[in-house]
Amino acid sequence: ALAGATAPPTAVRAVAGVGSEQNAGEVELGFSTNVACMKRNCINPIFPGLDDLALLEGSILHCHRQRDVREHLQFCKGAVDYDTALPVTNASTPVPEAVRKQEMAAVTTYRYHLAAMDMDAWDHRRPEESDNECVRSVWTMICHTYFPRSELGCGSGEATSYLKPCRNVCESYVRACRVEC
């Protein structure tokens, strides 16, 4: 706890059964409730989209050229500037359908992650235009999670492995959102 920090009036002060008569029935928590002592943006999962990594890594993915995917992107359009790997549900999954499914998953994860950080996604409907660096980094990381890069040299339509978001994307998120756990 911080030296000199004072607990709010509603905080519990005495150990159960011990203390003055005016504090009878209050229980000590054993940690500070001072907001200056709390961890910041330490949420579960700590990284947006982390819960879906195993699913994405286990998916059959096919490489697609940036130009073929970009025309169908909406939410992630500004974040995906590379050749992409998309999950295939059957041999003839059209690119627009695969992009739509991935975008739906990305938007859902974005909304949940911002909510866990006490932010309203409605206030950040265009994350690429946000002046909030944390919002932009959450959006970028989510788009890079659901629209992974295709492996170098992979031809359009060829099978590829799932590539996790690059280290710099993860580090940018931690820095911009000041994640402390």
PDB file of C-alpha atoms in Angstrom:
ATOM      1  CA  ALA A   1       0.000   0.000   0.000  1.00  0.00           C
ATOM      2  CA  LEU A   2       1.066   3.583  -0.517  1.00  0.00           C
ATOM      3  CA  ALA A   3       2.417   5.364   2.542  1.00  0.00           C
ATOM      4  CA  GLY A   4       0.006   7.996   3.715  1.00  0.00           C
ATOM      5  CA  ALA A   5      -2.908   6.644   1.647  1.00  0.00           C
ATOM      6  CA  THR A   6      -6.242   6.919   3.354  1.00  0.00           C
ATOM      7  CA  ALA A   7      -9.091   4.535   2.891  1.00  0.00           C
ATOM      8  CA  PRO A   8     -12.421   5.881   1.691  1.00  0.00           C
ATOM      9  CA  PRO A   9     -15.078   6.311   4.420  1.00  0.00           C
ATOM     10  CA  THR A  10     -16.868   3.139   3.303  1.00  0.00           C
ATOM     11  CA  ALA A  11     -13.740   1.007   3.526  1.00  0.00           C
ATOM     12  CA  VAL A  12     -13.598  -1.577   6.266  1.00  0.00           C
ATOM     13  CA  ARG A  13     -11.145  -0.760   9.030  1.00  0.00           C
ATOM     14  CA  ALA A  14     -10.972  -3.362  11.773  1.00  0.00           C
ATOM     15  CA  VAL A  15     -10.285  -7.076  11.851  1.00  0.00           C
ATOM     16  CA  ALA A  16     -13.465  -9.069  12.530  1.00  0.00           C
ATOM     17  CA  GLY A  17     -14.200  -9.100  16.228  1.00  0.00           C
ATOM     18  CA  VAL A  18     -11.332  -6.704  17.026  1.00  0.00           C
ATOM     19  CA  GLY A  19     -11.414  -2.932  17.157  1.00  0.00           C
ATOM     20  CA  SER A  20     -13.466  -0.153  18.617  1.00  0.00           C
ATOM     21  CA  GLU A  21     -17.178  -0.386  19.238  1.00  0.00           C
ATOM     22  CA  GLN A  22     -17.855   2.035  16.375  1.00  0.00           C
ATOM     23  CA  ASN A  23     -16.163  -0.398  13.933  1.00  0.00           C
ATOM     24  CA  ALA A  24     -17.910  -3.522  15.257  1.00  0.00           C
ATOM     25  CA  GLY A  25     -18.869  -5.924  12.531  1.00  0.00           C
ATOM     26  CA  GLU A  26     -16.442  -4.489   9.967  1.00  0.00           C
ATOM     27  CA  VAL A  27     -13.914  -6.831   8.395  1.00  0.00           C
ATOM     28  CA  GLU A  28     -10.415  -5.881   7.234  1.00  0.00           C
ATOM     29  CA  LEU A  29      -9.753  -6.752   3.607  1.00  0.00           C
ATOM     30  CA  GLY A  30      -5.988  -7.079   4.048  1.00  0.00           C
ATOM     31  CA  PHE A  31      -5.171  -4.862   1.051  1.00  0.00           C
ATOM     32  CA  SER A  32      -5.580  -1.244   0.163  1.00  0.00           C
ATOM     33  CA  THR A  33      -8.704  -0.084  -1.584  1.00  0.00           C
ATOM     34  CA  ASN A  34      -6.937   3.113  -2.577  1.00  0.00           C
ATOM     35  CA  VAL A  35      -7.313   3.526  -6.332  1.00  0.00           C
ATOM     36  CA  ALA A  36      -3.639   4.576  -6.585  1.00  0.00           C
ATOM     37  CA  CYS A  37      -2.659   1.052  -5.518  1.00  0.00           C
ATOM     38  CA  MET A  38      -4.791  -0.896  -7.998  1.00  0.00           C
ATOM     39  CA  LYS A  39      -3.428  -2.615 -11.053  1.00  0.00           C
ATOM     40  CA  ARG A  40      -4.326  -0.990 -14.362  1.00  0.00           C
ATOM     41  CA  ASN A  41      -6.164  -2.755 -17.184  1.00  0.00           C
ATOM     42  CA  CYS A  42      -5.238  -6.153 -15.776  1.00  0.00           C
ATOM     43  CA  ILE A  43      -8.179  -7.975 -17.297  1.00  0.00           C
ATOM     44  CA  ASN A  44      -8.836 -11.528 -18.371  1.00  0.00           C
ATOM     45  CA  PRO A  45      -7.784 -12.207 -21.023  1.00  0.00           C
ATOM     46  CA  ILE A  46      -4.983  -9.694 -20.764  1.00  0.00           C
ATOM     47  CA  PHE A  47      -4.563  -9.543 -24.552  1.00  0.00           C
ATOM     48  CA  PRO A  48      -7.619  -9.004 -26.737  1.00  0.00           C
ATOM     49  CA  GLY A  49      -8.504 -12.152 -28.660  1.00  0.00           C
ATOM     50  CA  LEU A  50      -6.255 -14.398 -26.557  1.00  0.00           C
ATOM     51  CA  ASP A  51      -9.130 -16.787 -25.845  1.00  0.00           C
ATOM     52  CA  ASP A  52      -9.531 -17.458 -29.589  1.00  0.00           C
ATOM     53  CA  LEU A  53      -5.848 -18.143 -30.354  1.00  0.00           C
ATOM     54  CA  ALA A  54      -6.138 -21.912 -29.840  1.00  0.00           C
ATOM     55  CA  LEU A  55      -9.196 -22.028 -32.113  1.00  0.00           C
ATOM     56  CA  LEU A  56      -7.454 -19.949 -34.781  1.00  0.00           C
ATOM     57  CA  GLU A  57      -4.236 -21.973 -34.520  1.00  0.00           C
ATOM     58  CA  GLY A  58      -6.256 -25.164 -35.007  1.00  0.00           C
ATOM     59  CA  SER A  59      -8.095 -23.833 -38.062  1.00  0.00           C
ATOM     60  CA  ILE A  60      -7.352 -24.620 -41.669  1.00  0.00           C
ATOM     61  CA  LEU A  61      -6.181 -21.322 -43.139  1.00  0.00           C
ATOM     62  CA  HIS A  62      -5.647 -20.243 -46.719  1.00  0.00           C
ATOM     63  CA  CYS A  63      -3.497 -17.361 -47.922  1.00  0.00           C
ATOM     64  CA  HIS A  64      -5.138 -14.407 -49.630  1.00  0.00           C
ATOM     65  CA  ARG A  65      -3.664 -11.338 -51.273  1.00  0.00           C
ATOM     66  CA  GLN A  66      -4.243  -8.045 -49.535  1.00  0.00           C
ATOM     67  CA  ARG A  67      -6.154  -6.604 -52.476  1.00  0.00           C
ATOM     68  CA  ASP A  68      -8.567  -9.583 -52.482  1.00  0.00           C
ATOM     69  CA  VAL A  69      -9.369  -9.220 -48.776  1.00  0.00           C
ATOM     70  CA  ARG A  70      -9.215  -5.450 -48.349  1.00  0.00           C
ATOM     71  CA  GLU A  71     -12.214  -4.726 -50.575  1.00  0.00           C
ATOM     72  CA  HIS A  72     -14.416  -6.750 -48.183  1.00  0.00           C
ATOM     73  CA  LEU A  73     -13.039  -5.347 -44.922  1.00  0.00           C
ATOM     74  CA  GLN A  74     -14.922  -2.741 -42.954  1.00  0.00           C
ATOM     75  CA  PHE A  75     -13.967  -2.692 -39.252  1.00  0.00           C
ATOM     76  CA  CYS A  76     -10.375  -3.884 -39.784  1.00  0.00           C
ATOM     77  CA  LYS A  77      -9.733  -2.164 -43.125  1.00  0.00           C
ATOM     78  CA  GLY A  78      -7.222   0.352 -41.773  1.00  0.00           C
ATOM     79  CA  ALA A  79      -5.341  -2.219 -39.696  1.00  0.00           C
ATOM     80  CA  VAL A  80      -4.837  -4.965 -42.297  1.00  0.00           C
ATOM     81  CA  ASP A  81      -2.233  -3.855 -44.815  1.00  0.00           C
ATOM     82  CA  TYR A  82      -0.671  -7.224 -45.603  1.00  0.00           C
ATOM     83  CA  ASP A  83      -1.443 -10.572 -47.240  1.00  0.00           C
ATOM     84  CA  THR A  84      -3.838 -12.398 -44.949  1.00  0.00           C
ATOM     85  CA  ALA A  85      -4.675 -15.936 -43.909  1.00  0.00           C
ATOM     86  CA  LEU A  86      -8.375 -16.701 -43.561  1.00  0.00           C
ATOM     87  CA  PRO A  87     -10.053 -19.736 -41.973  1.00  0.00           C
ATOM     88  CA  VAL A  88     -11.740 -22.105 -44.376  1.00  0.00           C
ATOM     89  CA  THR A  89     -14.924 -23.853 -43.265  1.00  0.00           C
ATOM     90  CA  ASN A  90     -15.237 -25.841 -46.476  1.00  0.00           C
ATOM     91  CA  ALA A  91     -13.357 -26.085 -49.757  1.00  0.00           C
ATOM     92  CA  SER A  92     -15.414 -23.389 -51.410  1.00  0.00           C
ATOM     93  CA  THR A  93     -15.746 -20.711 -48.696  1.00  0.00           C
ATOM     94  CA  PRO A  94     -15.876 -17.428 -50.634  1.00  0.00           C
ATOM     95  CA  VAL A  95     -13.534 -14.663 -49.455  1.00  0.00           C
ATOM     96  CA  PRO A  96     -16.375 -12.209 -48.648  1.00  0.00           C
ATOM     97  CA  GLU A  97     -18.019 -14.762 -46.341  1.00  0.00           C
ATOM     98  CA  ALA A  98     -14.744 -15.626 -44.587  1.00  0.00           C
ATOM     99  CA  VAL A  99     -13.964 -11.918 -44.101  1.00  0.00           C
ATOM    100  CA  ARG A 100     -17.468 -11.235 -42.747  1.00  0.00           C
ATOM    101  CA  LYS A 101     -17.161 -14.034 -40.164  1.00  0.00           C
ATOM    102  CA  GLN A 102     -13.746 -12.846 -39.017  1.00  0.00           C
ATOM    103  CA  GLU A 103     -14.915  -9.239 -38.799  1.00  0.00           C
ATOM    104  CA  MET A 104     -17.901 -10.277 -36.675  1.00  0.00           C
ATOM    105  CA  ALA A 105     -15.555 -12.071 -34.276  1.00  0.00           C
ATOM    106  CA  ALA A 106     -13.196  -9.066 -34.228  1.00  0.00           C
ATOM    107  CA  VAL A 107     -15.985  -6.574 -33.475  1.00  0.00           C
ATOM    108  CA  THR A 108     -17.361  -8.775 -30.691  1.00  0.00           C
ATOM    109  CA  THR A 109     -13.924  -9.110 -29.109  1.00  0.00           C
ATOM    110  CA  TYR A 110     -13.349  -5.353 -29.460  1.00  0.00           C
ATOM    111  CA  ARG A 111     -16.595  -4.544 -27.660  1.00  0.00           C
ATOM    112  CA  TYR A 112     -15.956  -7.023 -24.844  1.00  0.00           C
ATOM    113  CA  HIS A 113     -12.365  -5.927 -24.362  1.00  0.00           C
ATOM    114  CA  LEU A 114     -13.194  -2.229 -24.211  1.00  0.00           C
ATOM    115  CA  ALA A 115     -16.026  -2.962 -21.775  1.00  0.00           C
ATOM    116  CA  ALA A 116     -13.582  -4.831 -19.519  1.00  0.00           C
ATOM    117  CA  MET A 117     -11.416  -1.700 -19.578  1.00  0.00           C
ATOM    118  CA  ASP A 118     -14.429   0.432 -18.564  1.00  0.00           C
ATOM    119  CA  MET A 119     -14.739   1.981 -22.013  1.00  0.00           C
ATOM    120  CA  ASP A 120     -17.875   2.035 -24.116  1.00  0.00           C
ATOM    121  CA  ALA A 121     -17.318   0.749 -27.643  1.00  0.00           C
ATOM    122  CA  TRP A 122     -20.191   2.984 -28.744  1.00  0.00           C
ATOM    123  CA  ASP A 123     -17.943   5.965 -27.928  1.00  0.00           C
ATOM    124  CA  HIS A 124     -15.179   4.430 -30.071  1.00  0.00           C
ATOM    125  CA  ARG A 125     -17.039   3.213 -33.161  1.00  0.00           C
ATOM    126  CA  ARG A 126     -14.207   4.288 -35.466  1.00  0.00           C
ATOM    127  CA  PRO A 127     -11.096   3.173 -33.605  1.00  0.00           C
ATOM    128  CA  GLU A 128      -8.800   4.000 -36.533  1.00  0.00           C
ATOM    129  CA  GLU A 129      -9.793   7.660 -36.095  1.00  0.00           C
ATOM    130  CA  SER A 130      -9.625   7.712 -32.292  1.00  0.00           C
ATOM    131  CA  ASP A 131      -7.316  10.087 -30.468  1.00  0.00           C
ATOM    132  CA  ASN A 132      -7.092   7.433 -27.726  1.00  0.00           C
ATOM    133  CA  GLU A 133      -3.897   5.456 -28.346  1.00  0.00           C
ATOM    134  CA  CYS A 134      -5.136   2.584 -26.178  1.00  0.00           C
ATOM    135  CA  VAL A 135      -8.311   2.185 -28.252  1.00  0.00           C
ATOM    136  CA  ARG A 136      -6.273   2.177 -31.475  1.00  0.00           C
ATOM    137  CA  SER A 137      -3.865  -0.441 -30.101  1.00  0.00           C
ATOM    138  CA  VAL A 138      -6.723  -2.706 -28.934  1.00  0.00           C
ATOM    139  CA  TRP A 139      -8.264  -2.438 -32.409  1.00  0.00           C
ATOM    140  CA  THR A 140      -4.956  -3.137 -34.167  1.00  0.00           C
ATOM    141  CA  MET A 141      -4.211  -6.157 -32.001  1.00  0.00           C
ATOM    142  CA  ILE A 142      -7.685  -7.590 -32.511  1.00  0.00           C
ATOM    143  CA  CYS A 143      -7.512  -7.133 -36.279  1.00  0.00           C
ATOM    144  CA  HIS A 144      -4.066  -8.728 -36.406  1.00  0.00           C
ATOM    145  CA  THR A 145      -5.408 -11.637 -34.332  1.00  0.00           C
ATOM    146  CA  TYR A 146      -8.460 -12.348 -36.504  1.00  0.00           C
ATOM    147  CA  PHE A 147      -6.735 -11.460 -39.780  1.00  0.00           C
ATOM    148  CA  PRO A 148      -3.302 -13.024 -39.344  1.00  0.00           C
ATOM    149  CA  ARG A 149      -0.497 -12.512 -41.805  1.00  0.00           C
ATOM    150  CA  SER A 150       0.003 -15.306 -44.285  1.00  0.00           C
ATOM    151  CA  GLU A 151       3.364 -17.035 -44.319  1.00  0.00           C
ATOM    152  CA  LEU A 152       6.013 -15.505 -46.534  1.00  0.00           C
ATOM    153  CA  GLY A 153       5.888 -16.989 -50.029  1.00  0.00           C
ATOM    154  CA  CYS A 154       2.425 -18.488 -49.591  1.00  0.00           C
ATOM    155  CA  GLY A 155       0.420 -18.291 -52.802  1.00  0.00           C
ATOM    156  CA  SER A 156      -3.200 -17.223 -52.890  1.00  0.00           C
ATOM    157  CA  GLY A 157      -5.445 -20.142 -51.917  1.00  0.00           C
ATOM    158  CA  GLU A 158      -2.590 -22.220 -50.460  1.00  0.00           C
ATOM    159  CA  ALA A 159      -2.770 -23.634 -46.944  1.00  0.00           C
ATOM    160  CA  THR A 160      -0.812 -21.783 -44.280  1.00  0.00           C
ATOM    161  CA  SER A 161      -0.205 -21.866 -40.541  1.00  0.00           C
ATOM    162  CA  TYR A 162      -1.653 -19.330 -38.124  1.00  0.00           C
ATOM    163  CA  LEU A 163       0.840 -16.560 -37.328  1.00  0.00           C
ATOM    164  CA  LYS A 164       0.218 -14.761 -34.041  1.00  0.00           C
ATOM    165  CA  PRO A 165       0.304 -10.954 -33.980  1.00  0.00           C
ATOM    166  CA  CYS A 166       3.830  -9.549 -34.093  1.00  0.00           C
ATOM    167  CA  ARG A 167       5.628  -8.754 -30.862  1.00  0.00           C
ATOM    168  CA  ASN A 168       5.578  -5.014 -31.558  1.00  0.00           C
ATOM    169  CA  VAL A 169       1.749  -5.087 -31.786  1.00  0.00           C
ATOM    170  CA  CYS A 170       1.535  -6.748 -28.363  1.00  0.00           C
ATOM    171  CA  GLU A 171       4.094  -4.383 -26.843  1.00  0.00           C
ATOM    172  CA  SER A 172       2.276  -1.387 -28.305  1.00  0.00           C
ATOM    173  CA  TYR A 173      -0.958  -2.523 -26.644  1.00  0.00           C
ATOM    174  CA  VAL A 174       0.726  -2.987 -23.246  1.00  0.00           C
ATOM    175  CA  ARG A 175       2.412   0.423 -23.492  1.00  0.00           C
ATOM    176  CA  ALA A 176      -0.549   2.391 -24.888  1.00  0.00           C
ATOM    177  CA  CYS A 177      -3.045   0.949 -22.408  1.00  0.00           C
ATOM    178  CA  ARG A 178      -0.508   1.014 -19.566  1.00  0.00           C
ATOM    179  CA  VAL A 179      -1.319  -2.581 -18.685  1.00  0.00           C
ATOM    180  CA  GLU A 180       0.097  -3.525 -15.281  1.00  0.00           C
ATOM    181  CA  CYS A 181      -0.489  -6.903 -13.675  1.00  0.00           C
TER     182      CYS A 181
END
